[in-house]
Structures are given as C-alpha cells and as structure tokens.
Amino acid sequence: MFSNLEKFSSITKALFSSQCAAFNALASQAVEGAGKIMALNIAAAKAHLAASESAAGQLLAAKEPQEWFAIVTTQTKQKTDNAASYGRQLTEIASNLKVDFTKAAHAHIADSKNTVNAFLVETIKSAPNAPDSALAVLKPVRGDAAGKQVAEAS
C-alpha cells in the first residue's frame, strides 16, 4: 500500500506542477496580449492626435464653405476607416489570444488526462487479483499513451 501512496503523492505533485506551468503559460499569453492591445491603443492615440492637428489646420485654411465641407467629408471618411482598421486589429489580437489559450488548455487537459490514466493503470496493475475488466474500463476513446498502456496490460 505504501507504494500506492508514493505513486499518489508523485502523481499529485506532477499534476500540481503541470497546473502551475499551464497557469504561467496562460498568464504569459495574457500579458503579451495586453501588451499588444496597449501598443495598438498608443498607436491609435498618436495617429488620432496627428490627424486632429492636420484636420484643424486644413479647416482653418479653408476659404469657402464648399471647401470646408469637402475637408470635413474627407476627414469623416478617414476617421471611419481608421476606426474600422482599429476594430479589425483588435479583433485579430483577441482571436489570436483565444487560439493560444485554447491550445494551451487542450495541451494541459491532455497531459493531465494521460498522467491520471497512467497512474490508474499502474495502480490497477499492481493491485492483487486485479480483474481484466478493471483495465478494460480505463481504455480511452482516443488511443493516447495511457490507452497504449492499458492495451499492453490487457
């Protein structure tokens, strides 16, 4: 029984370590994503300030109402285009972050599943008079590393 306690302690440590690594990976990705969003916001603010300065100069230089309205129309279109571009870039950052989070989560889940399955297989194999049906219950659907261990033990 002491052997199983050591195995359980070992598996618990391995799972905790895996969770810490997964958390650190997700936190790192979140910080990187936040950095990209901040950089996008700073670039957008700088571009807006430059465009506002240019627009004010153009509007002050307008001599006729038609010229003034043409400048306003052009500036409105540019601002609309800039807002759409900002939205696309923000969506791309968020989408990439979601993909990275999903990949990291799936990798962590698969790793944890394999670790737990391997522990269960070893525990059942080491149990006295373990029935073959107990190992058959653990056969995973996906045929991962633990599934190979179950198949070898059967």
PDB file of C-alpha atoms in Angstrom:
ATOM      1  CA  MET A   1       0.000   0.000   0.000  1.00  0.00           C
ATOM      2  CA  PHE A   2       2.931   2.321   0.711  1.00  0.00           C
ATOM      3  CA  SER A   3       3.903   2.064  -2.932  1.00  0.00           C
ATOM      4  CA  ASN A   4       0.480   3.347  -3.984  1.00  0.00           C
ATOM      5  CA  LEU A   5       0.769   6.258  -1.556  1.00  0.00           C
ATOM      6  CA  GLU A   6       4.124   7.175  -3.080  1.00  0.00           C
ATOM      7  CA  LYS A   7       2.614   6.914  -6.552  1.00  0.00           C
ATOM      8  CA  PHE A   8      -0.351   9.036  -5.490  1.00  0.00           C
ATOM      9  CA  SER A   9       1.974  11.639  -3.996  1.00  0.00           C
ATOM     10  CA  SER A  10       4.070  11.601  -7.145  1.00  0.00           C
ATOM     11  CA  ILE A  11       1.038  11.989  -9.403  1.00  0.00           C
ATOM     12  CA  THR A  12      -0.325  14.810  -7.240  1.00  0.00           C
ATOM     13  CA  LYS A  13       2.983  16.653  -7.467  1.00  0.00           C
ATOM     14  CA  ALA A  14       3.130  16.100 -11.216  1.00  0.00           C
ATOM     15  CA  LEU A  15      -0.415  17.398 -11.701  1.00  0.00           C
ATOM     16  CA  PHE A  16       0.243  20.428  -9.491  1.00  0.00           C
ATOM     17  CA  SER A  17       3.423  21.173 -11.413  1.00  0.00           C
ATOM     18  CA  SER A  18       1.530  20.800 -14.688  1.00  0.00           C
ATOM     19  CA  GLN A  19      -1.191  23.171 -13.472  1.00  0.00           C
ATOM     20  CA  CYS A  20       1.391  25.739 -12.411  1.00  0.00           C
ATOM     21  CA  ALA A  21       3.077  25.516 -15.808  1.00  0.00           C
ATOM     22  CA  ALA A  22      -0.280  25.861 -17.578  1.00  0.00           C
ATOM     23  CA  PHE A  23      -1.215  28.864 -15.418  1.00  0.00           C
ATOM     24  CA  ASN A  24       2.140  30.504 -16.115  1.00  0.00           C
ATOM     25  CA  ALA A  25       1.746  29.901 -19.848  1.00  0.00           C
ATOM     26  CA  LEU A  26      -1.759  31.390 -19.835  1.00  0.00           C
ATOM     27  CA  ALA A  27      -0.666  34.352 -17.706  1.00  0.00           C
ATOM     28  CA  SER A  28       2.268  34.983 -20.043  1.00  0.00           C
ATOM     29  CA  GLN A  29      -0.042  34.894 -23.060  1.00  0.00           C
ATOM     30  CA  ALA A  30      -2.493  37.248 -21.321  1.00  0.00           C
ATOM     31  CA  VAL A  31       0.274  39.725 -20.528  1.00  0.00           C
ATOM     32  CA  GLU A  32       1.566  39.523 -24.098  1.00  0.00           C
ATOM     33  CA  GLY A  33      -1.957  40.095 -25.435  1.00  0.00           C
ATOM     34  CA  ALA A  34      -2.452  43.059 -23.088  1.00  0.00           C
ATOM     35  CA  GLY A  35       0.855  44.487 -24.314  1.00  0.00           C
ATOM     36  CA  LYS A  36      -0.287  44.183 -27.924  1.00  0.00           C
ATOM     37  CA  ILE A  37      -3.574  45.911 -27.103  1.00  0.00           C
ATOM     38  CA  MET A  38      -1.769  48.709 -25.267  1.00  0.00           C
ATOM     39  CA  ALA A  39       0.604  49.176 -28.205  1.00  0.00           C
ATOM     40  CA  LEU A  40      -2.375  49.300 -30.568  1.00  0.00           C
ATOM     41  CA  ASN A  41      -4.104  51.885 -28.352  1.00  0.00           C
ATOM     42  CA  ILE A  42      -0.976  54.046 -28.133  1.00  0.00           C
ATOM     43  CA  ALA A  43      -0.503  53.912 -31.907  1.00  0.00           C
ATOM     44  CA  ALA A  44      -4.167  54.769 -32.427  1.00  0.00           C
ATOM     45  CA  ALA A  45      -3.957  57.701 -29.993  1.00  0.00           C
ATOM     46  CA  LYS A  46      -0.823  59.064 -31.707  1.00  0.00           C
ATOM     47  CA  ALA A  47      -2.428  58.715 -35.127  1.00  0.00           C
ATOM     48  CA  HIS A  48      -5.580  60.429 -33.876  1.00  0.00           C
ATOM     49  CA  LEU A  49      -3.607  63.342 -32.449  1.00  0.00           C
ATOM     50  CA  ALA A  50      -1.656  63.788 -35.673  1.00  0.00           C
ATOM     51  CA  ALA A  51      -4.819  63.576 -37.763  1.00  0.00           C
ATOM     52  CA  SER A  52      -6.615  66.057 -35.495  1.00  0.00           C
ATOM     53  CA  GLU A  53      -3.773  68.552 -35.797  1.00  0.00           C
ATOM     54  CA  SER A  54      -3.738  68.194 -39.577  1.00  0.00           C
ATOM     55  CA  ALA A  55      -7.524  68.448 -39.763  1.00  0.00           C
ATOM     56  CA  ALA A  56      -7.608  71.614 -37.676  1.00  0.00           C
ATOM     57  CA  GLY A  57      -5.003  73.199 -39.935  1.00  0.00           C
ATOM     58  CA  GLN A  58      -6.914  72.232 -43.059  1.00  0.00           C
ATOM     59  CA  LEU A  59     -10.220  73.514 -41.683  1.00  0.00           C
ATOM     60  CA  LEU A  60      -8.666  76.821 -40.636  1.00  0.00           C
ATOM     61  CA  ALA A  61      -7.151  77.208 -44.100  1.00  0.00           C
ATOM     62  CA  ALA A  62     -10.490  76.653 -45.888  1.00  0.00           C
ATOM     63  CA  LYS A  63     -11.638  79.807 -47.654  1.00  0.00           C
ATOM     64  CA  GLU A  64     -15.083  78.764 -48.875  1.00  0.00           C
ATOM     65  CA  PRO A  65     -17.904  76.725 -47.297  1.00  0.00           C
ATOM     66  CA  GLN A  66     -17.731  74.102 -50.086  1.00  0.00           C
ATOM     67  CA  GLU A  67     -14.027  73.573 -49.400  1.00  0.00           C
ATOM     68  CA  TRP A  68     -14.731  73.313 -45.652  1.00  0.00           C
ATOM     69  CA  PHE A  69     -17.483  70.700 -46.207  1.00  0.00           C
ATOM     70  CA  ALA A  70     -15.225  68.724 -48.564  1.00  0.00           C
ATOM     71  CA  ILE A  71     -12.500  68.652 -45.899  1.00  0.00           C
ATOM     72  CA  VAL A  72     -14.996  67.553 -43.225  1.00  0.00           C
ATOM     73  CA  THR A  73     -16.322  64.813 -45.518  1.00  0.00           C
ATOM     74  CA  THR A  74     -12.804  63.540 -46.266  1.00  0.00           C
ATOM     75  CA  GLN A  75     -11.828  63.606 -42.587  1.00  0.00           C
ATOM     76  CA  THR A  76     -15.002  61.778 -41.579  1.00  0.00           C
ATOM     77  CA  LYS A  77     -14.276  59.031 -44.103  1.00  0.00           C
ATOM     78  CA  GLN A  78     -10.668  58.755 -42.860  1.00  0.00           C
ATOM     79  CA  LYS A  79     -11.818  58.532 -39.236  1.00  0.00           C
ATOM     80  CA  THR A  80     -14.363  55.860 -40.138  1.00  0.00           C
ATOM     81  CA  ASP A  81     -11.686  53.879 -41.996  1.00  0.00           C
ATOM     82  CA  ASN A  82      -9.293  54.253 -39.058  1.00  0.00           C
ATOM     83  CA  ALA A  83     -11.952  53.062 -36.609  1.00  0.00           C
ATOM     84  CA  ALA A  84     -12.690  50.022 -38.792  1.00  0.00           C
ATOM     85  CA  SER A  85      -8.967  49.249 -39.047  1.00  0.00           C
ATOM     86  CA  TYR A  86      -8.592  49.555 -35.264  1.00  0.00           C
ATOM     87  CA  GLY A  87     -11.523  47.183 -34.783  1.00  0.00           C
ATOM     88  CA  ARG A  88     -10.018  44.628 -37.187  1.00  0.00           C
ATOM     89  CA  GLN A  89      -6.630  44.779 -35.449  1.00  0.00           C
ATOM     90  CA  LEU A  90      -8.219  44.457 -32.000  1.00  0.00           C
ATOM     91  CA  THR A  91     -10.310  41.514 -33.189  1.00  0.00           C
ATOM     92  CA  GLU A  92      -7.197  39.851 -34.630  1.00  0.00           C
ATOM     93  CA  ILE A  93      -5.315  40.234 -31.335  1.00  0.00           C
ATOM     94  CA  ALA A  94      -8.262  38.839 -29.366  1.00  0.00           C
ATOM     95  CA  SER A  95      -8.752  35.991 -31.830  1.00  0.00           C
ATOM     96  CA  ASN A  96      -5.073  35.007 -31.703  1.00  0.00           C
ATOM     97  CA  LEU A  97      -5.147  35.159 -27.914  1.00  0.00           C
ATOM     98  CA  LYS A  98      -8.207  32.908 -27.859  1.00  0.00           C
ATOM     99  CA  VAL A  99      -6.499  30.393 -30.147  1.00  0.00           C
ATOM    100  CA  ASP A 100      -3.361  30.413 -27.969  1.00  0.00           C
ATOM    101  CA  PHE A 101      -5.440  29.977 -24.793  1.00  0.00           C
ATOM    102  CA  THR A 102      -7.393  27.119 -26.341  1.00  0.00           C
ATOM    103  CA  LYS A 103      -4.221  25.337 -27.493  1.00  0.00           C
ATOM    104  CA  ALA A 104      -2.628  25.703 -24.055  1.00  0.00           C
ATOM    105  CA  ALA A 105      -5.770  24.492 -22.290  1.00  0.00           C
ATOM    106  CA  HIS A 106      -6.149  21.463 -24.566  1.00  0.00           C
ATOM    107  CA  ALA A 107      -2.489  20.561 -24.119  1.00  0.00           C
ATOM    108  CA  HIS A 108      -2.818  20.826 -20.340  1.00  0.00           C
ATOM    109  CA  ILE A 109      -6.000  18.748 -20.293  1.00  0.00           C
ATOM    110  CA  ALA A 110      -4.449  16.051 -22.484  1.00  0.00           C
ATOM    111  CA  ASP A 111      -1.298  15.973 -20.350  1.00  0.00           C
ATOM    112  CA  SER A 112      -3.304  15.734 -17.122  1.00  0.00           C
ATOM    113  CA  LYS A 113      -5.547  13.044 -18.587  1.00  0.00           C
ATOM    114  CA  ASN A 114      -2.553  10.963 -19.667  1.00  0.00           C
ATOM    115  CA  THR A 115      -0.900  11.363 -16.275  1.00  0.00           C
ATOM    116  CA  VAL A 116      -4.018  10.320 -14.361  1.00  0.00           C
ATOM    117  CA  ASN A 117      -4.733   7.444 -16.755  1.00  0.00           C
ATOM    118  CA  ALA A 118      -1.173   6.162 -16.408  1.00  0.00           C
ATOM    119  CA  PHE A 119      -1.487   6.334 -12.611  1.00  0.00           C
ATOM    120  CA  LEU A 120      -4.793   4.442 -12.663  1.00  0.00           C
ATOM    121  CA  VAL A 121      -3.392   1.783 -14.975  1.00  0.00           C
ATOM    122  CA  GLU A 122      -0.341   1.282 -12.758  1.00  0.00           C
ATOM    123  CA  THR A 123      -2.490   1.184  -9.639  1.00  0.00           C
ATOM    124  CA  ILE A 124      -4.855  -1.417 -11.067  1.00  0.00           C
ATOM    125  CA  LYS A 125      -1.975  -3.490 -12.465  1.00  0.00           C
ATOM    126  CA  SER A 126      -0.285  -3.520  -9.071  1.00  0.00           C
ATOM    127  CA  ALA A 127      -3.474  -4.462  -7.205  1.00  0.00           C
ATOM    128  CA  PRO A 128      -3.635  -8.094  -6.160  1.00  0.00           C
ATOM    129  CA  ASN A 129      -6.124 -10.126  -8.195  1.00  0.00           C
ATOM    130  CA  ALA A 130      -6.992  -7.177 -10.431  1.00  0.00           C
ATOM    131  CA  PRO A 131      -9.622  -8.279 -12.930  1.00  0.00           C
ATOM    132  CA  ASP A 132      -9.017  -7.629 -16.625  1.00  0.00           C
ATOM    133  CA  SER A 133     -12.385  -5.872 -16.737  1.00  0.00           C
ATOM    134  CA  ALA A 134     -10.994  -3.122 -14.464  1.00  0.00           C
ATOM    135  CA  LEU A 135      -8.302  -2.348 -17.044  1.00  0.00           C
ATOM    136  CA  ALA A 136     -10.816  -2.517 -19.878  1.00  0.00           C
ATOM    137  CA  VAL A 137     -12.854   0.234 -18.215  1.00  0.00           C
ATOM    138  CA  LEU A 138      -9.886   2.594 -18.484  1.00  0.00           C
ATOM    139  CA  LYS A 139      -9.378   2.191 -22.233  1.00  0.00           C
ATOM    140  CA  PRO A 140      -9.657   5.744 -23.532  1.00  0.00           C
ATOM    141  CA  VAL A 141     -11.534   6.527 -26.679  1.00  0.00           C
ATOM    142  CA  ARG A 142      -8.681   8.489 -28.278  1.00  0.00           C
ATOM    143  CA  GLY A 143      -5.924   5.906 -28.058  1.00  0.00           C
ATOM    144  CA  ASP A 144      -3.394   8.136 -26.280  1.00  0.00           C
ATOM    145  CA  ALA A 145      -0.335   6.993 -24.313  1.00  0.00           C
ATOM    146  CA  ALA A 146      -2.444   5.706 -21.413  1.00  0.00           C
ATOM    147  CA  GLY A 147      -4.553   3.768 -23.908  1.00  0.00           C
ATOM    148  CA  LYS A 148      -1.391   2.035 -25.130  1.00  0.00           C
ATOM    149  CA  GLN A 149      -0.509   1.155 -21.552  1.00  0.00           C
ATOM    150  CA  VAL A 150      -3.998  -0.275 -20.974  1.00  0.00           C
ATOM    151  CA  ALA A 151      -3.762  -2.287 -24.187  1.00  0.00           C
ATOM    152  CA  GLU A 152      -0.344  -3.645 -23.188  1.00  0.00           C
ATOM    153  CA  ALA A 153      -1.602  -4.597 -19.730  1.00  0.00           C
ATOM    154  CA  SER A 154      -4.707  -6.395 -21.085  1.00  0.00           C
TER     155      SER A 154
END
